Amino acid sequence: MSDEKKNNSTLTVEDIFKDNKEELSFTVVSGISGMNNSIKSKEVVNAGLAFAGYTEHIQKNSIIVAGDVELNFLNNLNSSKRKLFISSIFDKGCAALVIVTEKKIPKIIKIFSNKKNIPVIKGNGSIYSTTNKLSLYLSSKLAESVTKHGTLVDIYGVGVLLTGKSGIGKSECALDLVDRGHRLVADDAVKIYKRGEHILMGTGIAPDSSIQYHMEVRGVGILDIAKIFGIRGVRLHKRIEIEINLIEWKPDTDIERVGLKEETSNILGVEIPLVKIPLLPGKNISVIAEVVALNHLLKISGYDTSKVFNATLIKLMQEKAKKLARLDEDEE
Amino acid sequence: MIEKELIVKNKLGLHARPAALLVKSMGKFESKIEILRDDLLVDGKSIMGIMMLAAEQGAKLTFRIDGPDENEAMNAVIELFEKGFYEE
């Protein structure tokens, strides 16, 4: 689609170090020349058997974590084996090796780290929490994301993505929604990323919160929504649960009339319900957006109005048909 | 103005799907379309109105169409009824 742009974020060892050095008390021990190594794998690999010469699980461009167990094991090896195993780890081309320990890092590791330009970062604390934190960090930083032309509003707790041609009234609709007590997440461009496999999250694209939540309304100019409506009118990010596509009304547009047929929109491989709303002069889109959100809540709570209504109607008609048939047979 | 009585042929009657087909088809015509059943009268372009008739299989509906394209509209209605709204 033309209104989408895929983001290919790159992450270097330097980024990981800077963003986590305080929390995980990181220090760079060796291999400084490799701080620009890029990380391409979301997985944080536990070194484990790699220190015993088995390196199948060591992926290229990934972060390897080791701790006291690995260092103690290394200490019990003779120097030739130690050299062999350490060199085979660094030969695998990992991005960086994080060692969580209170001890000093063995010289042999520093030598190979410098030779292969792979940084060794020392951390304090527990290896478990370090691995966990790095995992979370990598999965959020390397998450697939896409920027979509649209406006994201939290309506009664449902993240509604308004899409449609430029000038069709997405921003005006969002403005009306915020005025009615709902919250704006992003206007004009929404950065969408995946959390886990099935959850889409949306946020603004502004590099800083000071310029986030601004909106252009044609004829008025730039508005600061957070200043006008206060903190209750905005929120930082929101799960996207439904897309409302605003379209121009034409006599021949095919519009869903009962809601039995459900369309979906595919964003980053995740399907979310898609509702197409044709625009006519004088139509109040905000109210429609609100009921779309409420009806969605009703549906996920297990009540699908269109289906229930139709089932009831069919049952009613069949009972009536039966009664009539009986009356026909009853002629005496 | 033209008028014609039609019988619902499909098994499930005029439920949501056939009603949607009918209003979508009727929406294309300029003429005023009214549907009568006994003492009920509804707008042929309103889906809720049509469904409230609860017209089961065998129900008799009278279509009253008035306007510049009344003949085309009536032909479209007749076709939908004859085909049983493309249902059993």
Coordinates of C-alpha atoms in Angstrom, one line a residue:
Chain A
M1 CA 0.0 0.0 0.0
S2 CA 1.2 3.4 -0.8
D3 CA 0.4 5.0 2.5
E4 CA 2.6 2.5 4.4
K5 CA 6.2 2.6 5.0
K6 CA 8.2 -0.3 6.5
N7 CA 10.8 0.6 9.0
N8 CA 14.0 -1.3 9.1
S9 CA 15.5 -0.4 12.4
T10 CA 19.2 -1.1 12.9
L11 CA 20.6 -1.7 16.3
T12 CA 24.3 -1.6 17.3
V13 CA 26.2 -2.9 20.3
E14 CA 26.7 0.7 21.3
D15 CA 22.9 1.3 21.5
I16 CA 22.5 -1.7 23.7
F17 CA 25.3 -0.6 25.9
K18 CA 24.1 3.0 26.2
D19 CA 20.5 2.1 26.9
N20 CA 21.2 -0.5 29.5
K21 CA 24.5 0.5 31.1
E22 CA 22.9 2.0 34.2
E23 CA 20.3 -0.6 34.9
L24 CA 22.5 -3.6 34.2
S25 CA 25.8 -1.9 35.3
F26 CA 27.5 -2.6 32.1
T27 CA 31.2 -1.8 31.4
V28 CA 33.0 -2.5 28.1
V29 CA 36.0 -4.8 28.9
S30 CA 37.5 -5.3 25.4
G31 CA 36.8 -5.3 21.7
I32 CA 35.9 -1.6 21.7
S33 CA 36.4 -1.5 17.9
G34 CA 33.4 -3.7 17.5
M35 CA 30.9 -1.4 19.2
N36 CA 29.3 -0.6 15.8
N37 CA 28.5 -4.3 15.2
S38 CA 24.9 -4.6 14.3
I39 CA 22.4 -6.9 16.0
K40 CA 20.0 -8.7 13.8
S41 CA 18.6 -11.4 16.1
K42 CA 15.9 -10.7 18.7
E43 CA 17.1 -13.8 20.6
V44 CA 19.5 -13.5 23.5
V45 CA 21.6 -16.6 23.4
N46 CA 22.8 -18.3 26.6
A47 CA 26.5 -19.3 26.0
G48 CA 26.2 -22.5 28.0
L49 CA 27.8 -25.3 26.1
A50 CA 29.6 -22.9 23.8
F51 CA 32.2 -22.8 26.6
A52 CA 32.6 -26.5 26.1
G53 CA 33.2 -26.3 22.4
Y54 CA 29.7 -26.8 21.2
T55 CA 28.8 -23.7 19.2
E56 CA 25.8 -24.7 17.0
H57 CA 23.4 -22.4 18.9
I58 CA 25.7 -19.3 18.6
Q59 CA 24.1 -17.2 15.8
K60 CA 25.7 -14.6 13.8
N61 CA 24.9 -11.0 14.8
S62 CA 23.3 -12.0 18.0
I63 CA 24.0 -11.2 21.7
I64 CA 25.5 -14.0 23.8
V65 CA 25.2 -14.0 27.5
A66 CA 27.5 -16.0 29.9
G67 CA 27.9 -16.0 33.7
D68 CA 29.9 -17.5 36.5
V69 CA 29.0 -21.1 35.5
E70 CA 30.7 -20.7 32.2
L71 CA 33.7 -18.9 33.7
N72 CA 34.2 -21.6 36.4
F73 CA 34.0 -24.2 33.7
L74 CA 36.6 -22.4 31.7
N75 CA 38.9 -22.3 34.7
N76 CA 38.9 -26.0 35.0
L77 CA 40.1 -26.5 31.4
N78 CA 43.7 -26.8 30.3
S79 CA 45.0 -23.8 28.4
S80 CA 44.9 -25.4 24.9
K81 CA 41.2 -26.4 25.2
R82 CA 40.4 -23.0 26.7
K83 CA 42.0 -21.3 23.7
L84 CA 40.2 -23.6 21.3
F85 CA 36.8 -23.2 22.8
I86 CA 37.0 -19.4 23.2
S87 CA 38.2 -18.9 19.6
S88 CA 35.4 -21.1 18.3
I89 CA 32.8 -18.8 20.0
F90 CA 34.3 -15.7 18.6
D91 CA 34.7 -17.3 15.2
K92 CA 30.9 -17.6 15.0
G93 CA 30.6 -13.9 14.5
C94 CA 28.3 -13.0 17.3
A95 CA 27.7 -9.2 17.8
A96 CA 28.8 -9.0 21.5
L97 CA 29.4 -11.2 24.5
V98 CA 27.9 -10.1 27.7
I99 CA 29.4 -11.7 30.9
V100 CA 27.5 -11.3 34.1
T101 CA 30.0 -11.8 36.9
E102 CA 31.7 -10.2 39.9
K103 CA 35.0 -11.8 38.9
K104 CA 37.7 -10.5 36.5
I105 CA 37.3 -11.5 32.9
P106 CA 39.9 -14.0 31.8
K107 CA 42.7 -12.7 29.6
I108 CA 42.1 -15.2 26.9
I109 CA 38.6 -13.9 26.3
K110 CA 39.9 -10.3 26.0
I111 CA 42.5 -11.3 23.5
F112 CA 40.1 -13.0 21.1
S113 CA 37.5 -10.2 21.6
N114 CA 40.1 -7.6 20.5
K115 CA 41.3 -9.8 17.7
K116 CA 37.8 -10.5 16.3
N117 CA 36.4 -7.0 17.0
I118 CA 33.6 -8.5 19.2
P119 CA 33.0 -6.4 22.3
V120 CA 32.9 -8.1 25.7
I121 CA 30.6 -6.3 28.1
K122 CA 30.7 -7.0 31.8
G123 CA 27.5 -6.8 33.9
N124 CA 26.5 -7.1 37.5
G125 CA 23.5 -8.8 39.0
S126 CA 21.8 -12.0 38.1
I127 CA 22.3 -13.6 34.7
Y128 CA 18.6 -14.5 34.7
S129 CA 17.4 -10.9 35.0
T130 CA 20.1 -9.6 32.6
T131 CA 19.0 -12.1 29.9
N132 CA 15.3 -11.2 30.5
K133 CA 15.9 -7.5 30.3
L134 CA 18.0 -7.8 27.2
S135 CA 15.4 -10.0 25.6
L136 CA 12.6 -7.5 26.2
Y137 CA 14.9 -4.7 25.0
L138 CA 15.8 -6.4 21.8
S139 CA 12.2 -7.5 21.0
S140 CA 10.9 -4.0 21.4
K141 CA 13.8 -2.4 19.5
L142 CA 13.9 -4.9 16.6
A143 CA 10.1 -5.3 16.4
E144 CA 8.8 -5.1 12.8
S145 CA 7.0 -1.9 12.4
V146 CA 5.2 0.1 9.8
T147 CA 4.1 3.7 9.5
K148 CA 0.5 4.2 8.3
H149 CA -1.3 7.3 7.2
G150 CA -4.1 7.6 9.8
T151 CA -5.2 8.7 13.2
L152 CA -5.3 6.6 16.3
V153 CA -7.8 7.3 19.0
D154 CA -8.6 5.4 22.2
I155 CA -12.4 5.2 22.3
Y156 CA -13.8 3.7 25.5
G157 CA -10.5 1.7 25.8
V158 CA -10.7 0.4 22.3
G159 CA -7.8 1.5 20.0
V160 CA -9.5 2.7 16.8
L161 CA -7.3 3.5 13.8
L162 CA -9.1 6.0 11.5
T163 CA -7.9 5.7 7.9
G164 CA -9.0 7.3 4.6
K165 CA -7.9 9.8 2.0
S166 CA -6.2 13.0 3.0
G167 CA -8.7 15.7 3.7
I168 CA -11.6 13.3 4.3
G169 CA -11.9 14.4 7.9
K170 CA -9.8 12.0 10.1
S171 CA -8.4 14.8 12.2
E172 CA -11.7 16.6 12.6
C173 CA -13.3 13.3 13.7
A174 CA -10.4 12.7 16.2
L175 CA -10.9 16.3 17.5
D176 CA -14.6 15.7 18.0
L177 CA -13.8 12.4 19.8
V178 CA -11.3 14.0 22.1
D179 CA -13.8 16.7 22.8
R180 CA -16.3 14.0 23.8
G181 CA -13.8 12.6 26.3
H182 CA -11.7 10.1 24.3
R183 CA -8.0 10.2 24.0
L184 CA -5.7 10.9 21.0
V185 CA -2.7 8.7 20.5
A186 CA -1.4 10.0 17.1
D187 CA -2.6 12.1 14.3
D188 CA -1.7 11.9 10.6
A189 CA 1.0 9.2 10.9
V190 CA 0.9 6.2 13.2
K191 CA 3.8 4.0 13.9
I192 CA 2.5 0.5 14.3
Y193 CA 4.6 -2.4 15.8
K194 CA 3.9 -5.9 16.9
R195 CA 3.9 -6.9 20.5
G196 CA 4.1 -10.7 20.5
E197 CA 2.5 -12.4 17.6
H198 CA -1.0 -11.1 17.6
I199 CA -1.0 -7.7 19.2
L200 CA -0.6 -4.5 17.2
M201 CA 0.5 -1.4 19.1
G202 CA 0.4 2.2 17.8
T203 CA 2.2 5.3 18.7
G204 CA 3.1 8.7 17.2
I205 CA 6.1 9.2 15.1
A206 CA 7.3 12.4 16.8
P207 CA 10.9 12.1 18.0
D208 CA 10.0 14.0 21.2
S209 CA 6.9 14.3 23.4
S210 CA 7.1 18.1 23.1
I211 CA 5.9 18.0 19.5
Q212 CA 3.7 14.9 19.8
Y213 CA -0.1 15.4 19.9
H214 CA -0.2 18.3 17.5
M215 CA -2.8 18.3 14.8
E216 CA -3.5 20.3 11.7
V217 CA -7.0 21.3 11.1
R218 CA -7.7 22.9 7.7
G219 CA -8.6 26.5 8.0
V220 CA -7.4 26.7 11.6
G221 CA -3.8 25.7 11.5
I222 CA -1.7 23.7 14.0
L223 CA -3.3 22.8 17.3
D224 CA -1.7 21.4 20.5
I225 CA -4.2 18.8 21.6
A226 CA -2.4 18.1 24.9
K227 CA -2.5 21.8 25.8
I228 CA -6.1 22.5 24.8
F229 CA -7.6 19.3 26.3
G230 CA -5.0 18.6 29.0
I231 CA -3.5 15.2 29.8
R232 CA -6.8 13.4 29.8
G233 CA -7.1 14.0 26.0
V234 CA -3.9 12.2 25.0
R235 CA -2.1 8.9 25.6
L236 CA 1.3 7.7 24.6
H237 CA 0.5 4.3 22.9
K238 CA -2.4 2.0 22.5
R239 CA -3.2 -1.4 21.2
I240 CA -4.9 -1.2 17.8
E241 CA -8.1 -3.3 17.8
I242 CA -10.1 -2.0 14.9
E243 CA -9.7 0.0 11.7
I244 CA -12.4 2.5 10.6
N245 CA -11.9 3.4 6.9
L246 CA -13.6 6.6 6.0
I247 CA -14.6 6.6 2.3
E248 CA -16.4 9.1 0.1
W249 CA -20.0 8.1 -0.5
K250 CA -20.9 7.3 -4.1
P251 CA -24.2 5.9 -5.3
D252 CA -22.6 2.7 -6.4
T253 CA -20.3 2.0 -3.4
D254 CA -20.9 -1.4 -2.0
I255 CA -21.6 -0.9 1.7
E256 CA -22.3 -3.5 4.3
R257 CA -25.8 -3.1 5.5
V258 CA -26.4 -5.7 8.3
G259 CA -22.9 -6.4 9.6
L260 CA -23.0 -10.1 9.1
K261 CA -20.1 -10.0 6.7
E262 CA -16.9 -9.0 8.5
E263 CA -14.1 -7.4 6.6
T264 CA -10.6 -7.4 8.0
S265 CA -7.5 -5.4 7.6
N266 CA -4.0 -7.0 7.6
I267 CA -1.3 -5.0 9.3
L268 CA 2.1 -6.7 9.7
G269 CA 0.4 -10.0 9.3
V270 CA -2.2 -9.4 12.1
E271 CA -5.8 -9.3 11.0
I272 CA -8.1 -6.7 12.7
P273 CA -11.7 -6.0 11.9
L274 CA -12.2 -3.3 9.3
V275 CA -15.3 -1.1 9.2
K276 CA -15.9 1.0 6.1
I277 CA -18.0 4.2 6.7
P278 CA -19.2 6.1 3.8
L279 CA -19.3 9.9 4.4
L280 CA -22.3 12.1 3.6
P281 CA -22.7 15.7 4.5
G282 CA -24.1 16.1 7.9
K283 CA -23.1 12.7 9.0
N284 CA -21.7 12.6 12.6
I285 CA -18.7 10.3 12.3
S286 CA -17.7 10.6 15.9
V287 CA -20.9 9.0 17.2
I288 CA -20.5 6.2 14.6
A289 CA -16.9 5.7 15.7
E290 CA -18.1 5.5 19.3
V291 CA -20.7 2.8 18.5
V292 CA -18.2 0.9 16.4
A293 CA -16.0 0.7 19.5
L294 CA -18.8 -0.2 21.8
N295 CA -20.2 -2.8 19.4
H296 CA -16.6 -4.3 19.2
L297 CA -16.6 -4.5 23.0
L298 CA -20.0 -6.2 22.8
K299 CA -18.7 -8.7 20.2
I300 CA -15.6 -9.7 22.1
S301 CA -17.8 -10.1 25.2
G302 CA -19.7 -12.7 23.1
Y303 CA -22.7 -10.9 21.8
D304 CA -22.8 -10.3 18.0
T305 CA -26.0 -8.2 17.4
S306 CA -26.2 -8.9 13.7
K307 CA -26.0 -12.6 14.1
V308 CA -28.4 -12.8 17.1
F309 CA -30.9 -10.5 15.4
N310 CA -30.9 -12.6 12.2
A311 CA -31.1 -15.9 14.0
T312 CA -34.1 -14.6 16.0
L313 CA -35.8 -13.3 12.8
I314 CA -35.3 -16.6 11.0
K315 CA -36.7 -18.5 13.9
L316 CA -39.7 -16.2 14.1
M317 CA -40.4 -16.6 10.4
Q318 CA -40.1 -20.4 10.5
E319 CA -42.5 -20.6 13.4
K320 CA -45.0 -18.5 11.5
A321 CA -44.6 -20.6 8.3
K322 CA -45.2 -23.8 10.4
K323 CA -48.4 -22.3 11.9
L324 CA -49.7 -21.3 8.4
A325 CA -49.0 -24.8 7.0
R326 CA -51.0 -26.3 9.9
L327 CA -53.9 -24.0 9.3
D328 CA -53.9 -25.1 5.6
E329 CA -54.1 -28.7 6.6
D330 CA -56.8 -28.0 9.1
E331 CA -59.6 -27.3 6.5
E332 CA -62.6 -29.5 7.4
Chain B
M1 CA -47.2 3.9 -10.5
I2 CA -47.1 0.1 -10.8
E3 CA -48.0 -2.6 -8.3
K4 CA -47.3 -6.3 -8.2
E5 CA -47.8 -9.1 -5.7
L6 CA -44.8 -11.4 -5.2
I7 CA -44.3 -14.6 -3.1
V8 CA -41.2 -15.3 -1.0
K9 CA -39.7 -18.5 -2.3
N10 CA -36.5 -19.1 -0.4
K11 CA -36.6 -21.4 2.6
L12 CA -35.4 -19.0 5.3
G13 CA -37.6 -16.1 4.2
L14 CA -36.5 -12.4 4.0
H15 CA -33.8 -12.5 6.7
A16 CA -30.8 -10.2 6.8
R17 CA -28.9 -11.4 3.7
P18 CA -31.9 -11.2 1.3
A19 CA -33.0 -8.0 2.8
A20 CA -29.6 -6.5 2.3
L21 CA -29.6 -7.7 -1.3
L22 CA -33.0 -6.1 -1.8
V23 CA -32.1 -2.7 -0.4
K24 CA -28.8 -2.6 -2.2
S25 CA -30.6 -3.3 -5.5
M26 CA -33.4 -0.8 -4.7
G27 CA -31.0 1.9 -3.7
K28 CA -29.9 2.2 -7.3
F29 CA -33.3 3.4 -8.4
E30 CA -34.8 6.8 -8.1
S31 CA -38.4 5.7 -7.8
K32 CA -40.2 5.5 -4.5
I33 CA -40.6 1.9 -3.4
E34 CA -43.1 0.7 -0.9
I35 CA -43.7 -2.9 0.3
L36 CA -47.1 -3.9 1.7
R37 CA -47.9 -6.9 3.7
D38 CA -51.5 -7.1 5.1
D39 CA -51.9 -3.8 7.0
L40 CA -48.1 -3.1 7.1
L41 CA -46.4 -0.7 4.8
V42 CA -42.6 -0.2 4.7
D43 CA -40.0 1.7 2.6
G44 CA -38.3 -0.7 0.1
K45 CA -35.0 1.1 0.7
S46 CA -35.0 0.6 4.4
I47 CA -33.4 -2.7 5.6
M48 CA -34.9 -2.5 9.1
G49 CA -38.4 -1.9 7.7
I50 CA -38.1 -4.9 5.4
M51 CA -36.9 -7.2 8.1
M52 CA -39.7 -6.1 10.4
L53 CA -42.1 -7.6 7.9
A54 CA -40.7 -11.0 9.0
A55 CA -41.7 -12.3 5.6
E56 CA -41.4 -16.1 5.8
Q57 CA -41.3 -18.6 2.9
G58 CA -44.7 -18.3 1.1
A59 CA -45.4 -14.8 2.4
K60 CA -47.2 -12.5 -0.1
L61 CA -45.7 -9.0 -0.5
T62 CA -47.1 -6.3 -2.7
F63 CA -44.5 -4.0 -4.3
R64 CA -45.7 -0.5 -5.1
I65 CA -43.2 1.4 -7.2
D66 CA -43.6 5.0 -8.4
G67 CA -41.1 7.1 -10.3
P68 CA -39.2 7.6 -13.6
D69 CA -37.5 4.1 -13.4
E70 CA -40.4 2.2 -11.9
N71 CA -40.4 -0.5 -14.6
E72 CA -36.6 -1.2 -14.3
A73 CA -37.0 -1.3 -10.5
M74 CA -39.9 -3.7 -10.7
N75 CA -38.0 -6.0 -13.0
A76 CA -35.1 -6.0 -10.6
V77 CA -37.5 -7.0 -7.7
I78 CA -39.1 -9.7 -9.8
E79 CA -35.8 -11.2 -10.7
L80 CA -34.6 -11.3 -7.0
F81 CA -37.9 -13.0 -5.9
E82 CA -37.8 -15.5 -8.8
K83 CA -34.2 -16.5 -8.1
G84 CA -35.2 -16.9 -4.4
F85 CA -32.5 -14.3 -3.5
Y86 CA -29.9 -16.8 -4.7
E87 CA -30.7 -19.1 -1.8
E88 CA -32.3 -22.5 -1.3

